Amino acid sequence: MTCIERASPALNQILLKLYSAEKPMEIDHHLYEFGSAEYHILSEASDPRVAFLSISTAPLCPGVLATNELSSYTIEMIKALCPAVVEIAESRREGYQLTLKLNLTKIPRGKDYIKVIKEISTVHSVILSSQLKEILWNFNSDNAIKGMHKPIKLVYNPREPFFVIRQPQQIIAVFPIRFAEKSDVIISTAFFQELVDVGSSDRYAKAPPCSWSAIPPPELRGEAFEDLSTNGGFVSFDISSHHVDGKRLDKTVWNLLNFNAYVRYHVKITKGFIQRRMRKRLENLVEVLHHRESLEQDNEQITRHQGCSCTKRLVRSSKYSILKQRWGNLGRKLKRIHFRLKIQGFGRFRQRWLRLPKFSSREYTKLD
Amino acid sequence: MSSTRRGNHHHHHQSPMASTLRPYLTCIRNTLDAAMCLQNFPCQEVERHNKPEVELKSSPELLLNPVLICRNEAEKCLIETSINSLRISLKVKQADELENILTKKFLRFLSMRAEAFQVLRRKPVQGYDISFLITNYHCEEMQKHKLIDFIDIDKEISELKMSVNTRGRLVATEFLKQFI
């Protein structure tokens, strides 16, 4: 499930390859990933100790931020990623929001290098998480209308926006769900029902309470029509202060960003699961119907018992047909063997002398 | 002319739905047991042809009265018999939308692979979800009670639905665990 992992798998692979290369190598890669992320990795053979990683990502909340620049808070969070290895480059590459200078010689030797490179590959998730945190923290009193805060529309995946509504005691995250096919809608609805059911149990009391409704929740009344028209309903999570304390904040933020992707992945896997179950059941059913071995065994058992005459006739007819079939096969094999031996003039000889005579009262064989 | 039989309601501790299932299946089984007495009968209209008379319906004297067995308004079974062939059509219960799509998927899956079963009709009779065509040759080659057991589709759909819901529950649990 690569779209939900924090570390970019492609970026991770390229950095690992660069680090473990025996000879200095030239790399100039452009990568495009889920969530509108764009990377550029540059490494020159003349200076193998350094690599440049440029990144660009679409703004999470297009309407709120005036520019596309990364905030100082985001820059600080990125600097905290392996400070010994990662530096912010003085000038960024054209077309990108940020360029990082990676000092490859400062990556520790031994098994830790995998962990360090993986942490560097999480740079996109760090940017997104910090942007969402800022949006949630920067409470703007202008947004409060009669005690209700205006919903903030967040766009992680362009076709799947979701809303965050800040309230005095909690934050509500609302996900409009849309699918192209009806069967996907039904599978996802069944999943949401299970999600609500599990979330309301005592064991998961600490998880954010979630609910599903077919109609838009009252908090979203007034939003654009195209944002509220769905076929899969609306899923809401109530995030309280407990869920954003300390280290939980990162997890909560990342889970919310990837909820849509998680649901889609589950629907896709479930369809594959259904297909496999049906195929396996089909094989079992075919085996049941065409179980010839048990049929022959049953026939043998019938002959041992004294049954009625019609049963004996059934057994005889099946044995007769098996014998006839086998004789037919043998005859055909013999004929084939004969035809393989090609001797000049033998065909005529065989027809004249090797054919079994037919004795019939109506015909007679002319004697030479 | 068709005759209709209704499954009896037994007063057990089980739910009303479960209490009607057994008599319904027993009724179908007994009817099939009686109806699967097929014999070879060449076509009366075309020389050297042998056709399942239940499909053609050209000679009324070769057809028996069809039997309709209803468990309720949503579930029924139609058994049409002739001298050399038998057609069974089933309408399967679809309690909710998930059962609806699972039933459609599963039965379409089977119908598209009808040649593997030999007794399955590629297209169900109108008004039903799945149809089987059994001829005297099938009765000679296959075991009768296995053919009858094959027809219990309801159980398949229920198991499929349960496994989908169980899977959804596990995935939901894994998702919520990340918040704890």
Coordinates of C-alpha atoms in Angstrom, one line a residue:
Chain A
M1 CA 0.0 0.0 0.0
T2 CA 2.6 2.5 -1.2
C3 CA 0.3 5.5 -1.4
I4 CA -0.2 5.4 2.4
E5 CA 3.4 4.9 3.5
R6 CA 5.1 8.0 4.8
A7 CA 8.3 7.3 2.9
S8 CA 8.2 7.6 -0.8
P9 CA 9.2 4.2 -2.1
A10 CA 10.7 5.5 -5.4
L11 CA 12.7 8.2 -3.7
N12 CA 13.9 5.7 -1.1
Q13 CA 15.0 3.3 -3.8
I14 CA 17.0 5.9 -5.8
L15 CA 18.8 7.2 -2.7
L16 CA 19.7 3.7 -1.6
K17 CA 21.0 3.0 -5.1
L18 CA 23.0 6.2 -5.0
Y19 CA 24.4 5.5 -1.6
S20 CA 25.4 1.9 -2.3
A21 CA 26.9 2.5 -5.7
E22 CA 30.5 1.2 -6.0
K23 CA 31.5 3.9 -8.5
P24 CA 30.3 7.5 -8.6
M25 CA 27.2 7.7 -10.7
E26 CA 25.3 10.5 -12.5
I27 CA 21.6 10.7 -11.6
D28 CA 19.1 13.1 -12.9
H29 CA 15.6 11.8 -12.1
H30 CA 12.2 13.4 -12.2
L31 CA 9.5 11.7 -10.1
Y32 CA 5.8 12.3 -9.9
E33 CA 3.8 10.8 -7.1
F34 CA 0.4 10.4 -5.5
G35 CA -0.7 13.6 -3.8
S36 CA 0.7 15.9 -6.5
A37 CA 4.3 15.5 -5.3
E38 CA 7.1 16.2 -7.7
Y39 CA 10.8 15.4 -7.0
H40 CA 14.0 16.0 -8.8
I41 CA 17.2 14.1 -7.7
L42 CA 20.5 15.3 -9.1
S43 CA 23.9 13.8 -8.4
E44 CA 27.1 14.3 -10.5
A45 CA 30.0 11.9 -10.9
S46 CA 32.4 14.7 -10.3
D47 CA 31.2 15.2 -6.8
P48 CA 29.7 11.9 -5.5
R49 CA 29.6 13.1 -1.9
V50 CA 26.7 15.4 -2.5
A51 CA 23.2 15.0 -4.0
F52 CA 20.5 17.6 -4.5
L53 CA 16.9 16.8 -3.8
S54 CA 14.2 19.3 -5.0
I55 CA 10.6 18.9 -4.1
S56 CA 7.4 20.6 -5.0
T57 CA 3.9 19.9 -3.8
A58 CA 0.5 21.4 -4.4
P59 CA -0.9 23.5 -1.5
L60 CA -3.0 21.5 0.9
C61 CA -5.5 24.4 1.3
P62 CA -5.4 26.5 -2.0
G63 CA -7.7 29.3 -0.7
V64 CA -6.0 30.0 2.7
L65 CA -2.4 30.5 1.8
A66 CA -1.6 33.6 -0.3
T67 CA 1.6 32.1 -1.9
N68 CA 2.9 28.7 -2.7
E69 CA 5.9 29.2 -0.5
L70 CA 6.6 26.9 2.4
S71 CA 6.2 28.4 5.8
S72 CA 9.0 28.8 8.3
Y73 CA 7.4 26.2 10.5
T74 CA 7.5 23.7 7.6
I75 CA 11.1 24.6 6.9
E76 CA 12.0 24.0 10.5
M77 CA 10.3 20.6 10.5
I78 CA 12.3 19.6 7.4
K79 CA 15.5 20.7 9.0
A80 CA 14.8 18.4 11.9
L81 CA 14.9 15.5 9.5
C82 CA 18.5 14.1 9.9
P83 CA 20.2 17.5 10.5
A84 CA 23.6 16.0 10.0
V85 CA 22.8 14.9 6.5
V86 CA 20.2 17.3 5.2
E87 CA 20.7 21.0 4.6
I88 CA 18.5 23.5 2.9
A89 CA 20.3 24.7 -0.3
E90 CA 20.8 28.4 -0.7
S91 CA 19.1 28.5 -4.0
R92 CA 16.3 26.3 -5.0
R93 CA 15.9 24.7 -8.4
E94 CA 13.6 26.5 -10.8
G95 CA 10.0 25.2 -10.6
Y96 CA 10.4 23.7 -7.2
Q97 CA 9.5 24.9 -3.7
L98 CA 12.6 23.6 -2.0
T99 CA 16.0 22.1 -2.7
L100 CA 17.8 20.0 -0.2
K101 CA 21.5 19.3 -0.2
L102 CA 22.2 15.7 1.0
N103 CA 25.7 15.0 2.4
L104 CA 26.0 11.4 1.6
T105 CA 29.3 10.9 3.4
K106 CA 27.6 11.8 6.7
I107 CA 25.1 9.0 6.4
P108 CA 26.2 6.5 9.1
R109 CA 27.7 3.2 7.9
G110 CA 26.3 -0.1 9.0
K111 CA 22.6 -1.0 9.2
D112 CA 21.5 2.5 10.2
Y113 CA 21.9 3.9 6.7
I114 CA 18.6 2.3 5.7
K115 CA 16.7 4.0 8.5
V116 CA 18.3 7.4 7.7
I117 CA 17.5 7.2 4.0
K118 CA 14.0 6.1 4.8
E119 CA 13.6 9.1 7.0
I120 CA 14.8 11.5 4.3
S121 CA 12.3 9.9 1.9
T122 CA 9.5 11.0 4.2
V123 CA 10.1 14.7 3.3
H124 CA 6.7 15.0 1.4
S125 CA 4.7 13.6 4.4
V126 CA 6.6 16.1 6.7
I127 CA 5.6 19.0 4.5
L128 CA 1.9 17.9 4.4
S129 CA 1.7 17.2 8.1
S130 CA 3.2 20.5 9.1
Q131 CA 0.8 22.4 6.7
L132 CA -2.2 20.6 8.2
K133 CA -1.0 21.3 11.7
E134 CA -0.6 25.0 10.9
I135 CA -4.1 25.2 9.5
L136 CA -5.5 23.5 12.6
W137 CA -3.5 25.7 15.0
N138 CA -3.9 29.1 13.3
F139 CA -7.3 29.9 14.6
N140 CA -8.6 33.0 12.8
S141 CA -11.4 34.8 14.6
D142 CA -12.7 36.1 11.2
N143 CA -13.7 32.7 10.3
A144 CA -16.1 32.4 13.3
I145 CA -19.6 33.1 12.2
K146 CA -22.1 33.1 15.1
G147 CA -19.9 30.6 17.0
M148 CA -19.6 28.3 14.0
H149 CA -16.3 28.1 12.2
K150 CA -16.3 28.0 8.4
P151 CA -15.2 24.6 7.0
I152 CA -11.7 24.5 5.5
K153 CA -11.5 22.6 2.3
L154 CA -8.3 20.5 2.0
V155 CA -7.1 19.0 -1.2
Y156 CA -4.6 16.2 -0.9
N157 CA -5.7 14.2 -4.0
P158 CA -7.2 16.6 -6.5
R159 CA -10.5 14.6 -7.0
E160 CA -11.0 13.8 -3.3
P161 CA -11.1 17.0 -1.2
F162 CA -12.2 16.8 2.4
F163 CA -13.2 19.3 5.0
V164 CA -12.0 20.3 8.4
I165 CA -14.3 22.2 10.8
R166 CA -12.8 23.7 13.9
Q167 CA -15.1 23.8 17.0
P168 CA -14.4 25.0 20.5
Q169 CA -13.9 21.5 22.0
Q170 CA -12.9 19.5 18.9
I171 CA -12.1 19.4 15.3
I172 CA -14.4 17.6 12.9
A173 CA -13.0 16.0 9.7
V174 CA -15.6 15.2 7.0
F175 CA -14.9 13.1 4.0
P176 CA -17.3 13.1 1.1
I177 CA -17.1 9.7 -0.6
R178 CA -17.5 9.2 -4.3
F179 CA -17.0 6.1 -6.4
A180 CA -17.5 5.5 -10.1
E181 CA -19.2 2.1 -9.8
K182 CA -22.2 1.2 -7.8
S183 CA -20.6 -2.0 -6.4
D184 CA -17.8 0.0 -5.0
V185 CA -20.2 2.3 -3.2
I186 CA -22.0 -0.7 -1.7
I187 CA -18.7 -2.4 -0.5
S188 CA -17.5 0.9 1.0
T189 CA -20.8 1.5 2.7
A190 CA -20.6 -1.9 4.3
F191 CA -17.0 -1.0 5.4
F192 CA -18.2 2.3 7.0
Q193 CA -20.9 0.5 8.9
E194 CA -18.2 -1.8 10.4
L195 CA -16.0 1.2 11.1
V196 CA -18.7 2.9 13.0
D197 CA -19.6 -0.3 14.8
V198 CA -15.9 -1.0 15.9
G199 CA -15.4 2.7 16.8
S200 CA -18.3 2.7 19.2
S201 CA -17.0 -0.4 21.1
D202 CA -15.3 0.0 24.5
R203 CA -12.0 -1.3 23.2
Y204 CA -11.6 1.6 20.8
A205 CA -13.0 4.3 23.0
K206 CA -9.7 6.2 22.6
A207 CA -10.0 6.3 18.8
P208 CA -11.8 9.3 17.3
P209 CA -15.6 8.7 17.2
C210 CA -16.7 8.3 13.6
S211 CA -20.1 8.4 11.9
W212 CA -21.5 7.9 8.5
S213 CA -24.5 9.6 6.9
A214 CA -26.0 9.6 3.4
I215 CA -26.7 13.3 3.5
P216 CA -24.2 16.2 4.2
P217 CA -23.7 16.9 7.9
P218 CA -25.0 20.2 9.2
E219 CA -21.5 21.7 9.4
L220 CA -21.2 21.6 5.6
R221 CA -24.4 23.3 4.8
G222 CA -23.6 26.2 2.5
E223 CA -20.7 24.6 0.8
A224 CA -20.5 24.4 -3.0
F225 CA -22.9 21.9 -4.7
E226 CA -20.2 20.0 -6.5
D227 CA -18.4 19.4 -3.2
L228 CA -21.5 18.0 -1.5
S229 CA -22.8 15.8 -4.4
T230 CA -21.7 12.2 -3.6
N231 CA -22.9 8.7 -4.0
G232 CA -21.1 7.2 -1.0
G233 CA -22.2 9.5 1.7
F234 CA -20.1 11.4 4.3
V235 CA -17.8 10.0 6.9
S236 CA -17.0 12.2 9.9
F237 CA -14.3 11.9 12.5
D238 CA -14.4 13.9 15.8
I239 CA -10.8 14.8 16.7
S240 CA -10.3 15.9 20.3
S241 CA -7.3 17.3 22.0
H242 CA -6.3 13.8 23.2
H243 CA -5.7 12.7 19.5
V244 CA -3.3 15.6 18.8
D245 CA -1.2 15.5 21.9
G246 CA 2.6 15.0 21.4
K247 CA 3.5 12.2 19.0
R248 CA -0.1 11.4 18.2
L249 CA -0.5 14.5 16.2
D250 CA 1.7 13.2 13.3
K251 CA -0.2 9.9 13.2
T252 CA -3.6 11.5 13.4
V253 CA -2.7 14.0 10.7
W254 CA -1.3 11.4 8.3
N255 CA -4.2 9.0 8.9
L256 CA -6.7 11.8 8.0
L257 CA -4.8 12.8 4.9
N258 CA -4.8 9.2 3.6
F259 CA -8.3 8.1 4.7
N260 CA -9.7 8.3 1.2
A261 CA -6.8 6.3 -0.3
Y262 CA -7.2 3.7 2.5
V263 CA -10.9 3.2 1.7
R264 CA -10.2 2.9 -2.0
Y265 CA -7.5 0.4 -1.4
H266 CA -9.8 -1.7 0.8
V267 CA -12.5 -1.7 -1.9
K268 CA -10.0 -2.8 -4.6
I269 CA -8.6 -5.6 -2.4
T270 CA -12.1 -6.7 -1.4
K271 CA -13.1 -7.1 -5.1
G272 CA -10.0 -9.2 -5.7
F273 CA -10.9 -11.3 -2.5
I274 CA -14.4 -11.9 -3.8
Q275 CA -13.1 -13.0 -7.2
R276 CA -10.7 -15.5 -5.5
R277 CA -13.4 -16.9 -3.3
M278 CA -15.7 -17.4 -6.3
R279 CA -13.0 -19.1 -8.3
K280 CA -12.2 -21.4 -5.5
R281 CA -15.8 -22.2 -4.9
L282 CA -16.3 -22.9 -8.6
E283 CA -13.4 -25.4 -8.6
N284 CA -15.0 -27.2 -5.6
L285 CA -18.4 -27.3 -7.3
V286 CA -16.9 -28.7 -10.5
E287 CA -15.0 -31.3 -8.5
V288 CA -18.2 -32.4 -6.8
L289 CA -20.1 -32.8 -10.0
H290 CA -17.4 -34.6 -12.0
H291 CA -16.2 -37.0 -9.4
R292 CA -15.8 -40.0 -11.7
E293 CA -13.7 -42.0 -9.3
S294 CA -16.4 -42.1 -6.7
L295 CA -18.9 -43.0 -9.5
E296 CA -16.9 -46.1 -10.4
Q297 CA -16.5 -47.1 -6.8
D298 CA -20.3 -46.8 -6.3
N299 CA -20.8 -49.0 -9.4
E300 CA -18.5 -51.7 -7.9
Q301 CA -20.5 -51.5 -4.6
I302 CA -23.7 -52.0 -6.5
T303 CA -22.5 -55.3 -8.0
R304 CA -21.7 -56.7 -4.6
H305 CA -25.2 -56.2 -3.3
Q306 CA -28.3 -58.0 -4.6
G307 CA -30.2 -55.3 -6.2
C308 CA -33.1 -55.3 -8.5
S309 CA -32.7 -56.3 -12.2
C310 CA -32.8 -52.8 -13.5
T311 CA -29.8 -51.9 -11.3
K312 CA -27.9 -54.9 -12.7
R313 CA -28.7 -53.8 -16.2
L314 CA -27.4 -50.4 -15.4
V315 CA -24.1 -51.9 -14.2
R316 CA -23.8 -54.2 -17.2
S317 CA -24.4 -51.4 -19.7
S318 CA -21.8 -49.1 -18.1
K319 CA -19.2 -52.0 -18.1
Y320 CA -20.1 -52.8 -21.7
S321 CA -19.7 -49.2 -22.8
I322 CA -16.3 -49.0 -21.1
L323 CA -15.1 -52.2 -22.8
K324 CA -16.3 -51.0 -26.1
Q325 CA -14.5 -47.7 -25.7
R326 CA -11.3 -49.4 -24.8
W327 CA -11.5 -51.9 -27.8
G328 CA -12.2 -48.9 -30.0
N329 CA -9.1 -47.2 -28.7
L330 CA -7.0 -50.3 -29.2
G331 CA -8.2 -50.8 -32.7
R332 CA -7.4 -47.3 -33.7
K333 CA -3.9 -47.6 -32.2
L334 CA -3.3 -50.8 -34.2
K335 CA -4.4 -49.1 -37.4
R336 CA -2.0 -46.3 -36.7
I337 CA 0.9 -48.6 -36.1
H338 CA 0.1 -50.3 -39.5
F339 CA 0.1 -47.1 -41.4
R340 CA 3.4 -46.0 -40.0
L341 CA 5.2 -48.9 -41.8
K342 CA 5.4 -47.7 -45.4
I343 CA 6.5 -50.5 -47.6
Q344 CA 6.1 -50.2 -51.4
G345 CA 3.2 -52.3 -52.5
F346 CA 2.4 -53.5 -48.9
G347 CA -0.8 -51.6 -48.9
R348 CA -2.3 -53.6 -51.7
F349 CA -0.9 -56.8 -50.1
R350 CA -2.6 -56.0 -46.8
Q351 CA -5.9 -55.2 -48.4
R352 CA -5.9 -58.5 -50.3
W353 CA -4.5 -61.0 -47.8
L354 CA -4.5 -59.5 -44.3
R355 CA -8.2 -58.4 -44.1
L356 CA -10.6 -60.4 -41.9
P357 CA -13.1 -62.0 -44.2
K358 CA -16.7 -61.1 -43.8
F359 CA -19.0 -64.0 -43.8
S360 CA -22.4 -63.1 -45.2
S361 CA -25.2 -65.2 -46.7
R362 CA -25.8 -62.6 -49.4
E363 CA -22.2 -62.1 -50.7
Y364 CA -19.6 -64.6 -51.9
T365 CA -15.9 -64.1 -52.3
K366 CA -14.6 -64.7 -55.8
L367 CA -11.7 -67.2 -55.8
D368 CA -8.7 -66.5 -58.0
Chain B
M1 CA -51.1 -25.4 -15.5
S2 CA -48.8 -25.0 -12.5
S3 CA -49.1 -26.3 -9.0
T4 CA -47.7 -24.3 -6.1
R5 CA -46.4 -25.6 -2.9
R6 CA -45.5 -23.5 0.1
G7 CA -42.9 -24.4 2.7
N8 CA -44.5 -25.0 6.1
H9 CA -43.7 -22.7 9.0
H10 CA -42.4 -24.7 12.0
H11 CA -42.6 -23.1 15.5
H12 CA -39.1 -23.5 16.7
H13 CA -36.7 -21.3 18.7
Q14 CA -35.1 -20.3 15.4
S15 CA -35.9 -17.1 13.6
P16 CA -38.8 -17.2 11.2
M17 CA -36.3 -17.0 8.2
A18 CA -34.2 -19.9 9.4
S19 CA -37.3 -22.0 10.2
T20 CA -38.6 -21.8 6.6
L21 CA -35.3 -22.7 5.0
R22 CA -35.2 -26.4 5.8
P23 CA -38.7 -27.3 4.6
Y24 CA -38.1 -25.2 1.5
L25 CA -34.9 -27.1 0.7
T26 CA -36.5 -30.4 1.6
C27 CA -39.4 -29.7 -0.7
I28 CA -37.1 -28.9 -3.6
R29 CA -35.0 -32.0 -2.9
N30 CA -38.0 -34.3 -2.9
T31 CA -39.5 -32.7 -6.0
L32 CA -36.2 -33.1 -7.8
D33 CA -35.8 -36.7 -6.6
A34 CA -39.2 -37.5 -8.2
A35 CA -38.6 -35.4 -11.3
M36 CA -35.2 -36.7 -12.2
C37 CA -36.5 -39.8 -13.8
L38 CA -35.4 -39.0 -17.3
Q39 CA -34.9 -41.3 -20.3
N40 CA -33.5 -40.9 -23.8
F41 CA -36.1 -39.7 -26.2
P42 CA -35.1 -38.7 -29.8
C43 CA -36.7 -35.7 -31.3
Q44 CA -40.1 -36.4 -32.9
E45 CA -39.9 -33.7 -35.4
V46 CA -36.4 -33.9 -36.8
E47 CA -34.8 -37.2 -37.8
R48 CA -31.6 -38.3 -36.0
H49 CA -31.9 -35.3 -33.6
N50 CA -32.0 -35.5 -29.9
K51 CA -33.1 -32.3 -28.1
P52 CA -34.1 -31.4 -24.6
E53 CA -37.8 -31.2 -24.8
V54 CA -38.2 -28.9 -21.9
E55 CA -36.4 -26.2 -23.9
L56 CA -38.3 -26.7 -27.1
K57 CA -41.8 -27.2 -25.6
S58 CA -43.0 -28.2 -29.1
S59 CA -44.8 -31.4 -28.0
P60 CA -47.1 -30.9 -25.1
E61 CA -47.5 -34.7 -24.5
L62 CA -43.8 -34.8 -23.6
L63 CA -44.0 -32.1 -20.9
L64 CA -45.1 -32.5 -17.3
N65 CA -46.7 -29.9 -15.2
P66 CA -44.2 -27.3 -13.9
V67 CA -43.9 -27.0 -10.2
L68 CA -43.3 -23.7 -8.4
I69 CA -42.0 -23.9 -4.8
C70 CA -42.1 -20.5 -3.0
R71 CA -40.3 -19.9 0.3
N72 CA -41.5 -16.3 0.3
E73 CA -42.1 -13.6 -2.3
A74 CA -38.4 -13.1 -2.9
E75 CA -37.3 -16.7 -3.0
K76 CA -38.8 -19.3 -5.3
C77 CA -37.8 -22.3 -7.4
L78 CA -39.4 -23.4 -10.7
I79 CA -39.0 -27.0 -11.8
E80 CA -40.1 -27.8 -15.3
T81 CA -39.9 -31.4 -16.4
S82 CA -40.1 -33.3 -19.7
I83 CA -39.5 -36.8 -20.8
N84 CA -35.7 -36.4 -21.4
S85 CA -34.8 -33.1 -19.6
L86 CA -35.4 -31.0 -16.6
R87 CA -35.0 -27.3 -16.0
I88 CA -34.6 -25.8 -12.6
S89 CA -34.7 -22.0 -12.1
L90 CA -33.9 -20.4 -8.8
K91 CA -34.7 -16.9 -7.5
V92 CA -32.3 -16.2 -4.6
K93 CA -32.9 -14.1 -1.6
Q94 CA -31.3 -10.7 -1.6
A95 CA -31.9 -9.1 1.7
D96 CA -29.7 -6.0 1.2
E97 CA -27.6 -4.3 -1.4
L98 CA -24.5 -6.2 -0.5
E99 CA -26.2 -9.5 -1.0
N100 CA -27.6 -8.1 -4.2
I101 CA -24.2 -7.4 -5.8
L102 CA -22.6 -10.5 -4.4
T103 CA -25.5 -12.7 -5.9
K104 CA -25.2 -11.0 -9.2
K105 CA -21.4 -11.3 -9.3
F106 CA -21.4 -14.9 -8.2
L107 CA -24.1 -16.1 -10.5
R108 CA -22.7 -14.2 -13.5
F109 CA -19.3 -15.8 -12.7
L110 CA -20.8 -19.2 -12.7
S111 CA -22.9 -18.6 -15.8
M112 CA -19.9 -17.4 -17.8
R113 CA -18.2 -20.7 -17.0
A114 CA -21.2 -22.9 -17.7
E115 CA -19.3 -25.3 -19.8
A116 CA -17.3 -26.4 -16.7
F117 CA -20.6 -27.5 -15.0
Q118 CA -22.4 -28.9 -18.1
V119 CA -25.7 -28.7 -16.2
L120 CA -25.7 -24.9 -15.9
R121 CA -27.7 -22.8 -18.3
R122 CA -25.7 -19.7 -19.6
K123 CA -28.7 -17.4 -19.3
P124 CA -31.3 -17.8 -16.6
V125 CA -35.0 -18.0 -17.3
Q126 CA -36.7 -14.7 -17.2
G127 CA -37.6 -13.7 -13.7
Y128 CA -35.0 -15.9 -12.1
D129 CA -31.3 -15.6 -11.0
I130 CA -30.0 -18.9 -12.2
S131 CA -31.1 -21.9 -14.3
F132 CA -30.0 -25.4 -14.7
L133 CA -30.7 -27.8 -17.6
I134 CA -30.4 -31.5 -16.8
T135 CA -30.7 -34.1 -19.5
N136 CA -30.9 -37.9 -19.3
Y137 CA -27.2 -38.0 -20.2
H138 CA -26.3 -36.0 -17.1
C139 CA -28.2 -38.4 -15.0
E140 CA -26.3 -41.3 -16.5
E141 CA -22.9 -39.7 -16.0
M142 CA -23.4 -37.9 -12.8
Q143 CA -24.7 -38.8 -9.4
K144 CA -28.2 -37.6 -8.8
H145 CA -27.8 -36.6 -5.2
K146 CA -24.6 -34.6 -6.1
L147 CA -26.7 -32.7 -8.6
I148 CA -29.3 -31.9 -6.0
D149 CA -26.6 -30.7 -3.5
F150 CA -25.2 -28.4 -6.1
I151 CA -28.3 -26.4 -6.1
D152 CA -28.0 -24.9 -2.6
I153 CA -26.8 -21.4 -3.8
D154 CA -28.2 -19.5 -0.8
K155 CA -25.6 -20.9 1.5
E156 CA -22.8 -19.8 -0.8
I157 CA -24.0 -16.2 -0.9
S158 CA -24.4 -16.0 2.9
E159 CA -20.9 -17.3 3.4
L160 CA -19.5 -14.8 0.9
K161 CA -21.3 -11.9 2.5
M162 CA -20.1 -13.0 6.0
S163 CA -16.5 -13.2 4.8
V164 CA -16.7 -9.7 3.2
N165 CA -18.1 -8.2 6.4
T166 CA -15.5 -10.0 8.5
R167 CA -12.8 -8.7 6.3
G168 CA -14.2 -5.1 6.5
R169 CA -14.3 -5.4 10.3
L170 CA -10.6 -6.4 10.5
V171 CA -9.6 -3.6 8.2
A172 CA -11.6 -1.1 10.3
T173 CA -10.0 -2.4 13.4
E174 CA -6.5 -1.9 11.9
F175 CA -7.3 1.6 10.9
L176 CA -8.6 2.7 14.3
K177 CA -5.6 1.0 16.1
Q178 CA -3.4 3.6 14.5
F179 CA -5.0 6.4 16.6
I180 CA -4.5 4.6 19.9

